[in-house]
mmCIF file of C-alpha atoms in Angstrom:
data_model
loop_
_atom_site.group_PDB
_atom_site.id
_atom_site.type_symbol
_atom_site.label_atom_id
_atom_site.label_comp_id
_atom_site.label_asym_id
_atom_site.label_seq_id
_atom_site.Cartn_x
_atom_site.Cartn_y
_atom_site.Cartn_z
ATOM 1 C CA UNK A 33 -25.244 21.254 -13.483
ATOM 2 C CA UNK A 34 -22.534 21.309 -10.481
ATOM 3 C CA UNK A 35 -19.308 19.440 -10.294
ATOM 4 C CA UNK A 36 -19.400 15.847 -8.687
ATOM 5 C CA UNK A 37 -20.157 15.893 -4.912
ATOM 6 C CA UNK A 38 -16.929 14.600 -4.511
ATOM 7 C CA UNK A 39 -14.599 17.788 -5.041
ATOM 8 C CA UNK A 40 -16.916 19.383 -2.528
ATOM 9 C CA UNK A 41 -15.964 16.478 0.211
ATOM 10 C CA UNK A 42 -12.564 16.790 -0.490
ATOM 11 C CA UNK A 43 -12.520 20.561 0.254
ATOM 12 C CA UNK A 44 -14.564 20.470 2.957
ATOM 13 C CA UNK A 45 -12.235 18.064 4.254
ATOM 14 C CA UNK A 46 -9.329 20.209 3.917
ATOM 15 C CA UNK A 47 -10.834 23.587 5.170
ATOM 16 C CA UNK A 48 -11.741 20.860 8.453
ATOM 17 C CA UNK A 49 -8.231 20.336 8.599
ATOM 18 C CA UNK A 50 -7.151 23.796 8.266
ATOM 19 C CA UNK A 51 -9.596 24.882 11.195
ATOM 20 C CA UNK A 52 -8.081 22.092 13.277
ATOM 21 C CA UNK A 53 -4.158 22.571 12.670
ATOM 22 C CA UNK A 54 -5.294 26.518 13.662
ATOM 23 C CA UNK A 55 -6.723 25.178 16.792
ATOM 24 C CA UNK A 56 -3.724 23.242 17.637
ATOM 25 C CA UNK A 57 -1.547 25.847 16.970
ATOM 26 C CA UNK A 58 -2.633 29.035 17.720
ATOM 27 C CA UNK A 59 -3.144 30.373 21.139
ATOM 28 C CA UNK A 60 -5.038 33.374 20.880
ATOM 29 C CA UNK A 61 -8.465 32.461 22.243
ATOM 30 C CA UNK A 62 -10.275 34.507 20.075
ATOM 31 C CA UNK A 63 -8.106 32.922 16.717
ATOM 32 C CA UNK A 64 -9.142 29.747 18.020
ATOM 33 C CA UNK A 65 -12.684 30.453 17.972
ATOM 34 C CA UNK A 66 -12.088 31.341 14.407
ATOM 35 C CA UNK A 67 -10.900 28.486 13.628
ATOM 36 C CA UNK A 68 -13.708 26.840 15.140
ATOM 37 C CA UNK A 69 -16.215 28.290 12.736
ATOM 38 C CA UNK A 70 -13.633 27.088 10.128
ATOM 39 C CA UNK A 71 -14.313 23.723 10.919
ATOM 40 C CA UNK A 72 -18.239 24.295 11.056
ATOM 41 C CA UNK A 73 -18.249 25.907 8.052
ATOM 42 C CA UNK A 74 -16.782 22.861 6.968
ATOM 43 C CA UNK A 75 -18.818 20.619 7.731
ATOM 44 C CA UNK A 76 -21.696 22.616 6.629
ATOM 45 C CA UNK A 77 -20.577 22.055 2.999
ATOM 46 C CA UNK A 78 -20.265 18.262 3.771
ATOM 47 C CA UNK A 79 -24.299 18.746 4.496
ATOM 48 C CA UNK A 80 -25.080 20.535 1.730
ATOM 49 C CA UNK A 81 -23.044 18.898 -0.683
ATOM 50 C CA UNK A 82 -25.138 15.202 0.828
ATOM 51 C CA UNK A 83 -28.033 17.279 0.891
ATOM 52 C CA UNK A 84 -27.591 17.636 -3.323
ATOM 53 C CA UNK A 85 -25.923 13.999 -4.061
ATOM 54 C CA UNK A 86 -28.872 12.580 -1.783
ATOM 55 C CA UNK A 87 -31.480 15.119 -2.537
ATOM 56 C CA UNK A 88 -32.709 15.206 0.498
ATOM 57 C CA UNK A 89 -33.595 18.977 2.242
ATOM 58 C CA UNK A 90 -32.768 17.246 5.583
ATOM 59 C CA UNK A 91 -28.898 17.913 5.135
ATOM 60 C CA UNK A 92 -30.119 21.714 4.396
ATOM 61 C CA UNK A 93 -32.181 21.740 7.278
ATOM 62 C CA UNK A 94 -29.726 20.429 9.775
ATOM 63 C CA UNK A 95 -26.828 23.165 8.529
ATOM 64 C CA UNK A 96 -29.888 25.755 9.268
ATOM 65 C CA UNK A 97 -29.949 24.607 13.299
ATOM 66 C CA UNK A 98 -25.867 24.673 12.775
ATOM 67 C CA UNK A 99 -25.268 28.230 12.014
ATOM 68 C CA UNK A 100 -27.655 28.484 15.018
ATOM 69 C CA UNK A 101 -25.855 26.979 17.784
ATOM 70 C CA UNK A 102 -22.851 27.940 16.461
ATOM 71 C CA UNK A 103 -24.433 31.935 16.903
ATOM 72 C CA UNK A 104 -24.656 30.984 20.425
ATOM 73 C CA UNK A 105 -21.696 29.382 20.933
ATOM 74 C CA UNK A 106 -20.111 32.297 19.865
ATOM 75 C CA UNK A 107 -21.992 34.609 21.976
ATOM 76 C CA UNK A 108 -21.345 32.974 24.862
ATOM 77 C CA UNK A 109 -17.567 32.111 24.563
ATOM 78 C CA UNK A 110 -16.848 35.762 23.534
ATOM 79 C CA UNK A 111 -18.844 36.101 27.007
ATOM 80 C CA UNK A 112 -16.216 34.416 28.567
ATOM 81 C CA UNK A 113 -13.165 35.575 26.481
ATOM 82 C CA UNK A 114 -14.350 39.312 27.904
ATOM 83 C CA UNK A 115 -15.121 37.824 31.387
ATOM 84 C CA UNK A 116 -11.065 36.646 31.504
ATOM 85 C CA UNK A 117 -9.875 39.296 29.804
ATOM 86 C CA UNK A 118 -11.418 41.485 32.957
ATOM 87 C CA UNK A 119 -9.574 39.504 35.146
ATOM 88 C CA UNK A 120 -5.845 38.559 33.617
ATOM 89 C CA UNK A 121 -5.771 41.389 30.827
ATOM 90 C CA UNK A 122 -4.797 39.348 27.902
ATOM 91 C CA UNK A 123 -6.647 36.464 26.241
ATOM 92 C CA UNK A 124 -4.136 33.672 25.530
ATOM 93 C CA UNK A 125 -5.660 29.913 25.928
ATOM 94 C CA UNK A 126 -3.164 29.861 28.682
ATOM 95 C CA UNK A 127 -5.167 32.246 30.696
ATOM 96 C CA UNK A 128 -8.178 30.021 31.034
ATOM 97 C CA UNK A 129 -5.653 27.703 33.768
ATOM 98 C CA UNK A 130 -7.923 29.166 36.397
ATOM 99 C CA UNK A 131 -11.021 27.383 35.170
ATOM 100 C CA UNK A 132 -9.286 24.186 35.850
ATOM 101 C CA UNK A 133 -11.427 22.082 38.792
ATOM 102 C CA UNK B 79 -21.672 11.735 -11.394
ATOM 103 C CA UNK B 80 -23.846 11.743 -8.682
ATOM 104 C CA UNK B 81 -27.190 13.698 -10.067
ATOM 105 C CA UNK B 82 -27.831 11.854 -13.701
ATOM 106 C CA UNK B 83 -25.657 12.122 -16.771
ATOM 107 C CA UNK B 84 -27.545 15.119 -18.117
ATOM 108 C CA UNK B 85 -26.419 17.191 -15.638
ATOM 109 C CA UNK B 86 -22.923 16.561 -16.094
ATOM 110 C CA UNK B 87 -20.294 19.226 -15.289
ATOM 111 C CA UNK B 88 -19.857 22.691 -17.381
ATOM 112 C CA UNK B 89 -16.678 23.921 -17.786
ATOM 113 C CA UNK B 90 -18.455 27.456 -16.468
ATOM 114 C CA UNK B 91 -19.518 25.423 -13.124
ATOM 115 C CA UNK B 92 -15.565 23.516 -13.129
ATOM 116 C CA UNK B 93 -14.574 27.237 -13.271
ATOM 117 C CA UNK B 94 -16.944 28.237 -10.272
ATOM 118 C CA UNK B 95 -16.005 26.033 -8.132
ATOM 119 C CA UNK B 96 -11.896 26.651 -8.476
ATOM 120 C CA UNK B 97 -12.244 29.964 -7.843
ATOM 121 C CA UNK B 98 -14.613 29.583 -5.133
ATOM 122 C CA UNK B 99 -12.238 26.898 -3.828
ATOM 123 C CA UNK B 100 -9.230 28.790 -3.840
ATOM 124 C CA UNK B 101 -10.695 31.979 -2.102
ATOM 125 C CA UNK B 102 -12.377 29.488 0.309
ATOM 126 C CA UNK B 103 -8.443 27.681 0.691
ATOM 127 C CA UNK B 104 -6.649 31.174 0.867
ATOM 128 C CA UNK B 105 -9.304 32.351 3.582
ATOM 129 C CA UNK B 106 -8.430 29.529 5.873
ATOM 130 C CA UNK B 107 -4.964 29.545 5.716
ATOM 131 C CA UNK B 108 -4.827 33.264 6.310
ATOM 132 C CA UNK B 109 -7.307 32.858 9.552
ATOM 133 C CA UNK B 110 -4.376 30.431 10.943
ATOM 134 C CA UNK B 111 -1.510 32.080 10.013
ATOM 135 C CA UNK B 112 -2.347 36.082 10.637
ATOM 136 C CA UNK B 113 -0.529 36.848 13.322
ATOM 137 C CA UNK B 114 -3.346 39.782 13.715
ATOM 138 C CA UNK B 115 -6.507 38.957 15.248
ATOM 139 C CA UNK B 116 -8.447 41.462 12.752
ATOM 140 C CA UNK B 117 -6.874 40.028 9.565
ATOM 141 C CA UNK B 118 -7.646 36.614 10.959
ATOM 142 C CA UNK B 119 -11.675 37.841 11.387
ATOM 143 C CA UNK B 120 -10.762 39.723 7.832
ATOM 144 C CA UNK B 121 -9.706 36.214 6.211
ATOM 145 C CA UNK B 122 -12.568 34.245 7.877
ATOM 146 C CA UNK B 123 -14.931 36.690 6.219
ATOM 147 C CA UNK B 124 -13.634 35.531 2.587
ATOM 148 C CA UNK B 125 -13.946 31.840 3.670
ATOM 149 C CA UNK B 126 -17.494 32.393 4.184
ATOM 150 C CA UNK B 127 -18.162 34.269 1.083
ATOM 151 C CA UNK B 128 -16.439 31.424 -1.044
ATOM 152 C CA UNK B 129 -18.314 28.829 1.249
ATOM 153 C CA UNK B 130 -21.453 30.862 -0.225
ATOM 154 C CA UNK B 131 -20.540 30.666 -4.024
ATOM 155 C CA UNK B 132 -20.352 27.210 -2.544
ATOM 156 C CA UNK B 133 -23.831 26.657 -1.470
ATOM 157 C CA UNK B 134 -25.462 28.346 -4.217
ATOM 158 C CA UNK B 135 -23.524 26.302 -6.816
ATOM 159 C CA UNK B 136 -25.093 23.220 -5.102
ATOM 160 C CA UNK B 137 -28.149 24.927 -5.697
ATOM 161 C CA UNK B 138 -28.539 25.661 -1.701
ATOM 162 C CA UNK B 139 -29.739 29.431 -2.368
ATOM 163 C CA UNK B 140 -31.337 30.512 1.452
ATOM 164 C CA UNK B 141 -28.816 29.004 3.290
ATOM 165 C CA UNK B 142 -26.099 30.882 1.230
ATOM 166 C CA UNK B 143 -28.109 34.201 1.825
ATOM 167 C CA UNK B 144 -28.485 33.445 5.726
ATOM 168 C CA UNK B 145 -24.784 32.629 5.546
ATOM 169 C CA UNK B 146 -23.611 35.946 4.428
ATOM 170 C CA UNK B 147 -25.917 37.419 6.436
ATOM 171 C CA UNK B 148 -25.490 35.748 10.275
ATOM 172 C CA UNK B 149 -21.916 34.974 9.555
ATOM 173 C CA UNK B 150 -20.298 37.996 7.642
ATOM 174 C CA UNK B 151 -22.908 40.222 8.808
ATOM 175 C CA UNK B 152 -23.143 38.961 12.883
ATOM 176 C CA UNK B 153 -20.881 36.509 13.901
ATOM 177 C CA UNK B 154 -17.768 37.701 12.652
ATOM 178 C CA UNK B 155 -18.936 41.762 13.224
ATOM 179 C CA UNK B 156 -19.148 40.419 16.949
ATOM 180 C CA UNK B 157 -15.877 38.921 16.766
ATOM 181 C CA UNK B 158 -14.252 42.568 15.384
ATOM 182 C CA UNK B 159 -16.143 44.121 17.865
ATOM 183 C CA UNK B 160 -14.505 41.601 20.989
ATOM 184 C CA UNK B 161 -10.919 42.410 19.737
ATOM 185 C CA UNK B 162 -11.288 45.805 19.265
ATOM 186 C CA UNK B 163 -13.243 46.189 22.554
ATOM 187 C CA UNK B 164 -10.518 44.177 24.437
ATOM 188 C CA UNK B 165 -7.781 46.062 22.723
ATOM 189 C CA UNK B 166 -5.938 42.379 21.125
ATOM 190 C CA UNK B 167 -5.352 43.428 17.924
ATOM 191 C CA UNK B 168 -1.632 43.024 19.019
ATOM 192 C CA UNK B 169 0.300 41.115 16.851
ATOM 193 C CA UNK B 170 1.158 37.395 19.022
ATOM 194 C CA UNK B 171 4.321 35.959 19.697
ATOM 195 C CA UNK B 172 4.459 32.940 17.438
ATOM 196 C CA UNK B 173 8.492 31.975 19.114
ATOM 197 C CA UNK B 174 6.405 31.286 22.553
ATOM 198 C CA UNK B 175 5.681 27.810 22.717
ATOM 199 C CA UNK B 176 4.368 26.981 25.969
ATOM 200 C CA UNK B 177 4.110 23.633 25.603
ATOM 201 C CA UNK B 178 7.466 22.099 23.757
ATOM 202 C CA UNK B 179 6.778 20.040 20.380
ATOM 203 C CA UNK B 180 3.169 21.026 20.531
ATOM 204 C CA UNK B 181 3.114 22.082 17.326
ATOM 205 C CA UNK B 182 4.910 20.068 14.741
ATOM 206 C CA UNK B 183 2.981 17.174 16.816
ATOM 207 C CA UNK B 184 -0.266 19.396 15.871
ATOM 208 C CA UNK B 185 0.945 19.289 11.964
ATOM 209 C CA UNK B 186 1.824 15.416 11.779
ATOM 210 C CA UNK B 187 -1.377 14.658 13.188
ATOM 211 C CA UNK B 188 -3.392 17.210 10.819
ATOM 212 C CA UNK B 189 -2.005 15.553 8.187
ATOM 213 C CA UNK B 190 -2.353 12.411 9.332
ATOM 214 C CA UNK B 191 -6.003 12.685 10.180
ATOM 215 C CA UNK B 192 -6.682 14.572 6.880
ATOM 216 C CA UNK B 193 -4.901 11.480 4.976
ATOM 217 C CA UNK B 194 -7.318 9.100 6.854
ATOM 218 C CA UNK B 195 -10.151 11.379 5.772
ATOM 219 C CA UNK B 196 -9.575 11.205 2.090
ATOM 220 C CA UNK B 197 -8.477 7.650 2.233
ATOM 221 C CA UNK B 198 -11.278 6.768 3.905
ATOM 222 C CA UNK B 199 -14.014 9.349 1.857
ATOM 223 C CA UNK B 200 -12.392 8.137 -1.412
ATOM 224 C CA UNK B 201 -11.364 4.784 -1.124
ATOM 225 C CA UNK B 202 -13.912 2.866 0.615
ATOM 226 C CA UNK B 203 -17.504 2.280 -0.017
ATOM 227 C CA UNK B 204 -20.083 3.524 1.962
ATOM 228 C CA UNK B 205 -23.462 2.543 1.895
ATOM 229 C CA UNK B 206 -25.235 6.514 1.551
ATOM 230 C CA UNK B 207 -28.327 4.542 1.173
ATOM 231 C CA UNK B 208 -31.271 5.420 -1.529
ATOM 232 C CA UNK B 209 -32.052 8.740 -2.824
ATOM 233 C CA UNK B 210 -34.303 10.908 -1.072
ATOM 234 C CA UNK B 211 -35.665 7.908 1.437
ATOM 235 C CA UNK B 212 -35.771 9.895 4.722
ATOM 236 C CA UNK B 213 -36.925 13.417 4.353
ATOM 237 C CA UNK B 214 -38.396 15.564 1.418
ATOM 238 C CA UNK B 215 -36.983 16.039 -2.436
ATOM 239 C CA UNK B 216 -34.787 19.027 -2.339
ATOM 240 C CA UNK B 217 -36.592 19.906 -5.862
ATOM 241 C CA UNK B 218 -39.878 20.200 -4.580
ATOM 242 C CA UNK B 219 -42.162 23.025 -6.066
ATOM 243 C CA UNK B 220 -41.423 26.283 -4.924
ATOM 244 C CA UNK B 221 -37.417 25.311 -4.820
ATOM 245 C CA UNK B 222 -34.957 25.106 -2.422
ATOM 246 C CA UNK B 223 -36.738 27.595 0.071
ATOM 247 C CA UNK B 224 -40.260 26.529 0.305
ATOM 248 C CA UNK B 225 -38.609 22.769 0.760
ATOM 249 C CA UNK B 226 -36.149 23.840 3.523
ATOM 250 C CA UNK B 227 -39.016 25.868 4.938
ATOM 251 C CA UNK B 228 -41.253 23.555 4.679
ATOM 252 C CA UNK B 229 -39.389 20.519 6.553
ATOM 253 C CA UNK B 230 -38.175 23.232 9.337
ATOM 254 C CA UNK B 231 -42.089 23.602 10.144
ATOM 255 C CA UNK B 232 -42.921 20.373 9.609
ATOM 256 C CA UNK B 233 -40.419 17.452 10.578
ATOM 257 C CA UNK B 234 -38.215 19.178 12.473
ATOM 258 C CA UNK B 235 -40.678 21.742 14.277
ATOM 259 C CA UNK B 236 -39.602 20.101 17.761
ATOM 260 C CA UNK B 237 -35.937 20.990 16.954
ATOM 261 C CA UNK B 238 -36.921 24.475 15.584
ATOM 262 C CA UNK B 239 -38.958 25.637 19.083
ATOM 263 C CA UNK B 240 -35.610 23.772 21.006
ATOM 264 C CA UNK B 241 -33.323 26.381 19.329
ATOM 265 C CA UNK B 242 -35.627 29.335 19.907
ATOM 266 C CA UNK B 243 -34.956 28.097 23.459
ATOM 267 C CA UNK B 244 -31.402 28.101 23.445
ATOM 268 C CA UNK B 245 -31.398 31.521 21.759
ATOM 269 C CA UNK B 246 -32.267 32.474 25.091
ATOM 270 C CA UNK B 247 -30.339 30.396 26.989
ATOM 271 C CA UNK B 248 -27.295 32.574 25.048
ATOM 272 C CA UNK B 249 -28.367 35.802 25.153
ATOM 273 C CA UNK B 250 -29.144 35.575 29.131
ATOM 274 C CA UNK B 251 -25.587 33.380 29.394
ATOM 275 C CA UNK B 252 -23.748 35.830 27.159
ATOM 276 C CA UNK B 253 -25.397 39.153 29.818
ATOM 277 C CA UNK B 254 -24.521 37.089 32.856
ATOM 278 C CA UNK B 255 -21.201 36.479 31.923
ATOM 279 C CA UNK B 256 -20.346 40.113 30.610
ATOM 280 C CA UNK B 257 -21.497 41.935 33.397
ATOM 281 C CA UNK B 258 -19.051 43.758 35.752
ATOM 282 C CA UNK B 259 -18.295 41.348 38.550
ATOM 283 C CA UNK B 260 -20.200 41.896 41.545
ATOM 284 C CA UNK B 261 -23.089 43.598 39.517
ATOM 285 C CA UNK B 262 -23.893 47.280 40.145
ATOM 286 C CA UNK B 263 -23.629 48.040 43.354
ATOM 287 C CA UNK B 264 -25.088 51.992 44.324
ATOM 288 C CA UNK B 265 -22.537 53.137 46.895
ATOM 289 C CA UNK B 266 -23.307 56.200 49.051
ATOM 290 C CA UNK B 267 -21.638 58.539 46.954
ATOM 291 C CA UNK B 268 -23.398 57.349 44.056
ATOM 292 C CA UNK B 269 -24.914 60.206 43.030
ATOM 293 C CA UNK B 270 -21.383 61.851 42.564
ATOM 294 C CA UNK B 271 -20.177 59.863 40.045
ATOM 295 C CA UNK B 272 -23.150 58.128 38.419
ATOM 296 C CA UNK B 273 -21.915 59.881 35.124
ATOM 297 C CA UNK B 274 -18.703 58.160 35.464
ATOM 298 C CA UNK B 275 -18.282 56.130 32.236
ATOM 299 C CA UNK B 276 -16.506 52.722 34.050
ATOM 300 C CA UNK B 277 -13.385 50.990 32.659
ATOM 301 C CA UNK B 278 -14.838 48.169 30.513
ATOM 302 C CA UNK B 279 -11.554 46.701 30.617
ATOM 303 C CA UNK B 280 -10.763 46.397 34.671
ATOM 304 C CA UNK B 281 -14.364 47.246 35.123
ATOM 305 C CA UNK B 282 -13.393 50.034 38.043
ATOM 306 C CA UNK B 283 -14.636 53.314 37.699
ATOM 307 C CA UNK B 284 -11.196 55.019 36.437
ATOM 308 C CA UNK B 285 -12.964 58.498 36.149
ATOM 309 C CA UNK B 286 -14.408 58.491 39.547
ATOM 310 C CA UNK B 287 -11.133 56.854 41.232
ATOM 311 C CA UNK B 288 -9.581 59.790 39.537
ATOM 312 C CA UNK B 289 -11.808 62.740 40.463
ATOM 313 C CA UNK B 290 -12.494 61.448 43.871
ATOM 314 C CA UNK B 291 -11.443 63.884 46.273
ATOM 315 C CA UNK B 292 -9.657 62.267 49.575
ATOM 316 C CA UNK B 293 -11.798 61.998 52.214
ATOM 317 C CA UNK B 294 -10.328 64.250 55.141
ATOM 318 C CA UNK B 295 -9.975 61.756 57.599
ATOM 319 C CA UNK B 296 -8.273 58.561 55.108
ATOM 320 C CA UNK B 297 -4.584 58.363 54.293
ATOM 321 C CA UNK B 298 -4.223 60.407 50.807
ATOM 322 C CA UNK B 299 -1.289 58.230 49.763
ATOM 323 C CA UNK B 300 -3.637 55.243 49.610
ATOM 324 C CA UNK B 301 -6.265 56.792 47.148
ATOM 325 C CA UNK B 302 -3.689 57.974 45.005
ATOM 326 C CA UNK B 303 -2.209 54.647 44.880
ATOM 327 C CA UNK B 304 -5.103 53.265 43.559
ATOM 328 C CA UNK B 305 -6.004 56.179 40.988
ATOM 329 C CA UNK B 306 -2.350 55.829 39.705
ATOM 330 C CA UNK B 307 -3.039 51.563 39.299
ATOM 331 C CA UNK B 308 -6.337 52.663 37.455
ATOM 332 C CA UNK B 309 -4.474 55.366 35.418
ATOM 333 C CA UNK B 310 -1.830 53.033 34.300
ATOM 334 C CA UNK B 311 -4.484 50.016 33.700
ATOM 335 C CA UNK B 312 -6.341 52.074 31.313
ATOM 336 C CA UNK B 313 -3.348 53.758 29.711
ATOM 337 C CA UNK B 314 -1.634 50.781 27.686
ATOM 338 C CA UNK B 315 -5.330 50.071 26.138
ATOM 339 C CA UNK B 316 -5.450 53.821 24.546
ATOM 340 C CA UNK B 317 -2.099 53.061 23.280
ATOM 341 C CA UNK B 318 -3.291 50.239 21.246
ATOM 342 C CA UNK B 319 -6.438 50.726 20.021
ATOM 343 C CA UNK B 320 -5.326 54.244 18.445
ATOM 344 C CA UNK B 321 -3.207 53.462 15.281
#
């Protein structure tokens, strides 16, 4: 019925490393964030695809309580992207030097 | 290979999953290398729709439907609406490198780490265990959605009530961080410009700063200092958001 679980690893594993070369790289804060949901998504398919080889609904489940937290982890670091922005008027990862302890 | 023989791969499901593959590929690459923020949100949008075709290939139908929905239709709608509120839709300077060999170090260890992956995904043996051992069949009756729904409610109720929970803790984080700093604070001449529509961006009143008459007894020079700073502050943001 589907291809073997294994072409779904192997993409998932390169869309991972996609979202983390775009972290490393980019410094837009609000790119990087993108390319944080890159790497969720990700690993999402790695669930689902276990979720299918295993048949178990637990890998299905646990990408369910994934997209949540990562809805709030958005929320809140776009809270803090605009709460920056306020303050230095441009939203580089450079910016975010002031948060330092 | 991994299901039983009879339901080996179709050359219609073979087909599926290259094209869903390559739009899911062509998505992520454009997210890292648009130089503007929209067409980076733009690309991400197309990664998730492939990552969809995805999910319902592997037979995952509600989770492909809630992904359309809370990532195409919220997550990335509040990420358009955060650049185009903060006016970044500039194009960045890619030749600034504030740190110096950050980023061919970034690409020789992305490639290294994604060699390990596959090396270690494909080449060793992992114990994965028996089938369907821990939690329910995924091909219970009803299908995919009355299993999913089913274990949500059942085994992992706890975790279900924990993220209602931190729903909450988000929405009250995400108003406490993107109110104006200081909170409102009624001044005596509130009532004279509580129709003023404040900056969102410097979060000063621009209109009232501007229409405030001197007071007769304060230096003039002063107040039109600052109505000039707000002026220019809000100036550069009109610029770029209009086309």
């Amino acid at each position: 019925m589907s291809l073997s679980g294994a072409w779904y690893l192997g993409l998932a594993a390169v869309v991972f490393s996609i979202g983390t070369l775009g972290l490393l790289v980019r410094r837009n804060v609000l790119v990087m964030f993108m390319c944080v949901e890159l790497m969720l998504n990700a690993v999402n398919l790695t669930f689902v695809t276990f979720s299918r080889m295993l048949d178990d609904i637990g890998g299905q489940a646990l990408v369910f309580f994934t997209l949540v937290v990562a809805a709030a982890e958005v929320v809140v670091g776009l809270g803090i992207v605009v709460a920056i922005f306020r303050r230095r008027r441009s939203a580089t990862a450079d910016d975010f030097h002031i948060m330092r302890g | 290979m991994m299901v039983t023989p009879l339901f080996a791969a179709t050359t219609v499901d073979a087909l599926t999953f290259a094209v869903a593959a390559a739009i899911v590929l062509a998505g992520a690459i454009g997210v890292v290398v648009a130089r503007n923020p929209v067409h980076a949100a733009l690309m991400l949008v197309m990664t998730l729709f492939g990552v969809a075709v995805l999910f319902v290939e592997q037979q995952a139908n509600f989770l492909a439907a809630v992904q359309v929905i809370v990532y195409a239709g919220a997550i990335v709608v509040l990420f358009l609406f955060v650049i185009m509120f903060l006016g970044v839709d500039r194009e960045e300077n890619v030749a600034e490198e504030p740190l110096r060999g950050q980023r061919p170090l970034a690409v020789v260890l992305v490639v290294l780490g994604l060699a390990g992956l596959l090396l270690m995904g494909f080449g060793a043996h992992w114990s994965v265990g028996a089938r369907s051992v821990a939690g329910a069949s995924r091909n219970a009756s009803g299908g995919d959605v009355a299993a999913l729904g089913r274990s949500v409610f059942t085994t992992y109720l706890f975790a279900f009530e924990v993220t209602s929970a931190l729903l909450v803790i988000a929405v009250v984080g995400a108003v406490v961080l993107a109110r104006r700093p200081g909170g409102v604070r009624p001044g005596p001449d509130s009532d004279t410009d509580a129709d003023a529509i404040p900056d969102p961006i410097t979060g000063s009143d621009t209109t009232g700063a501007q229409d405030e008459v001197p007071p007769p007894d304060g230096d003039a020079e002063d107040d039109a200092d600052v109505g000039a700073v707000a002026r220019s502050g809000a100036e550069p943001r009109s610029e770029e958001v209009s086309p």
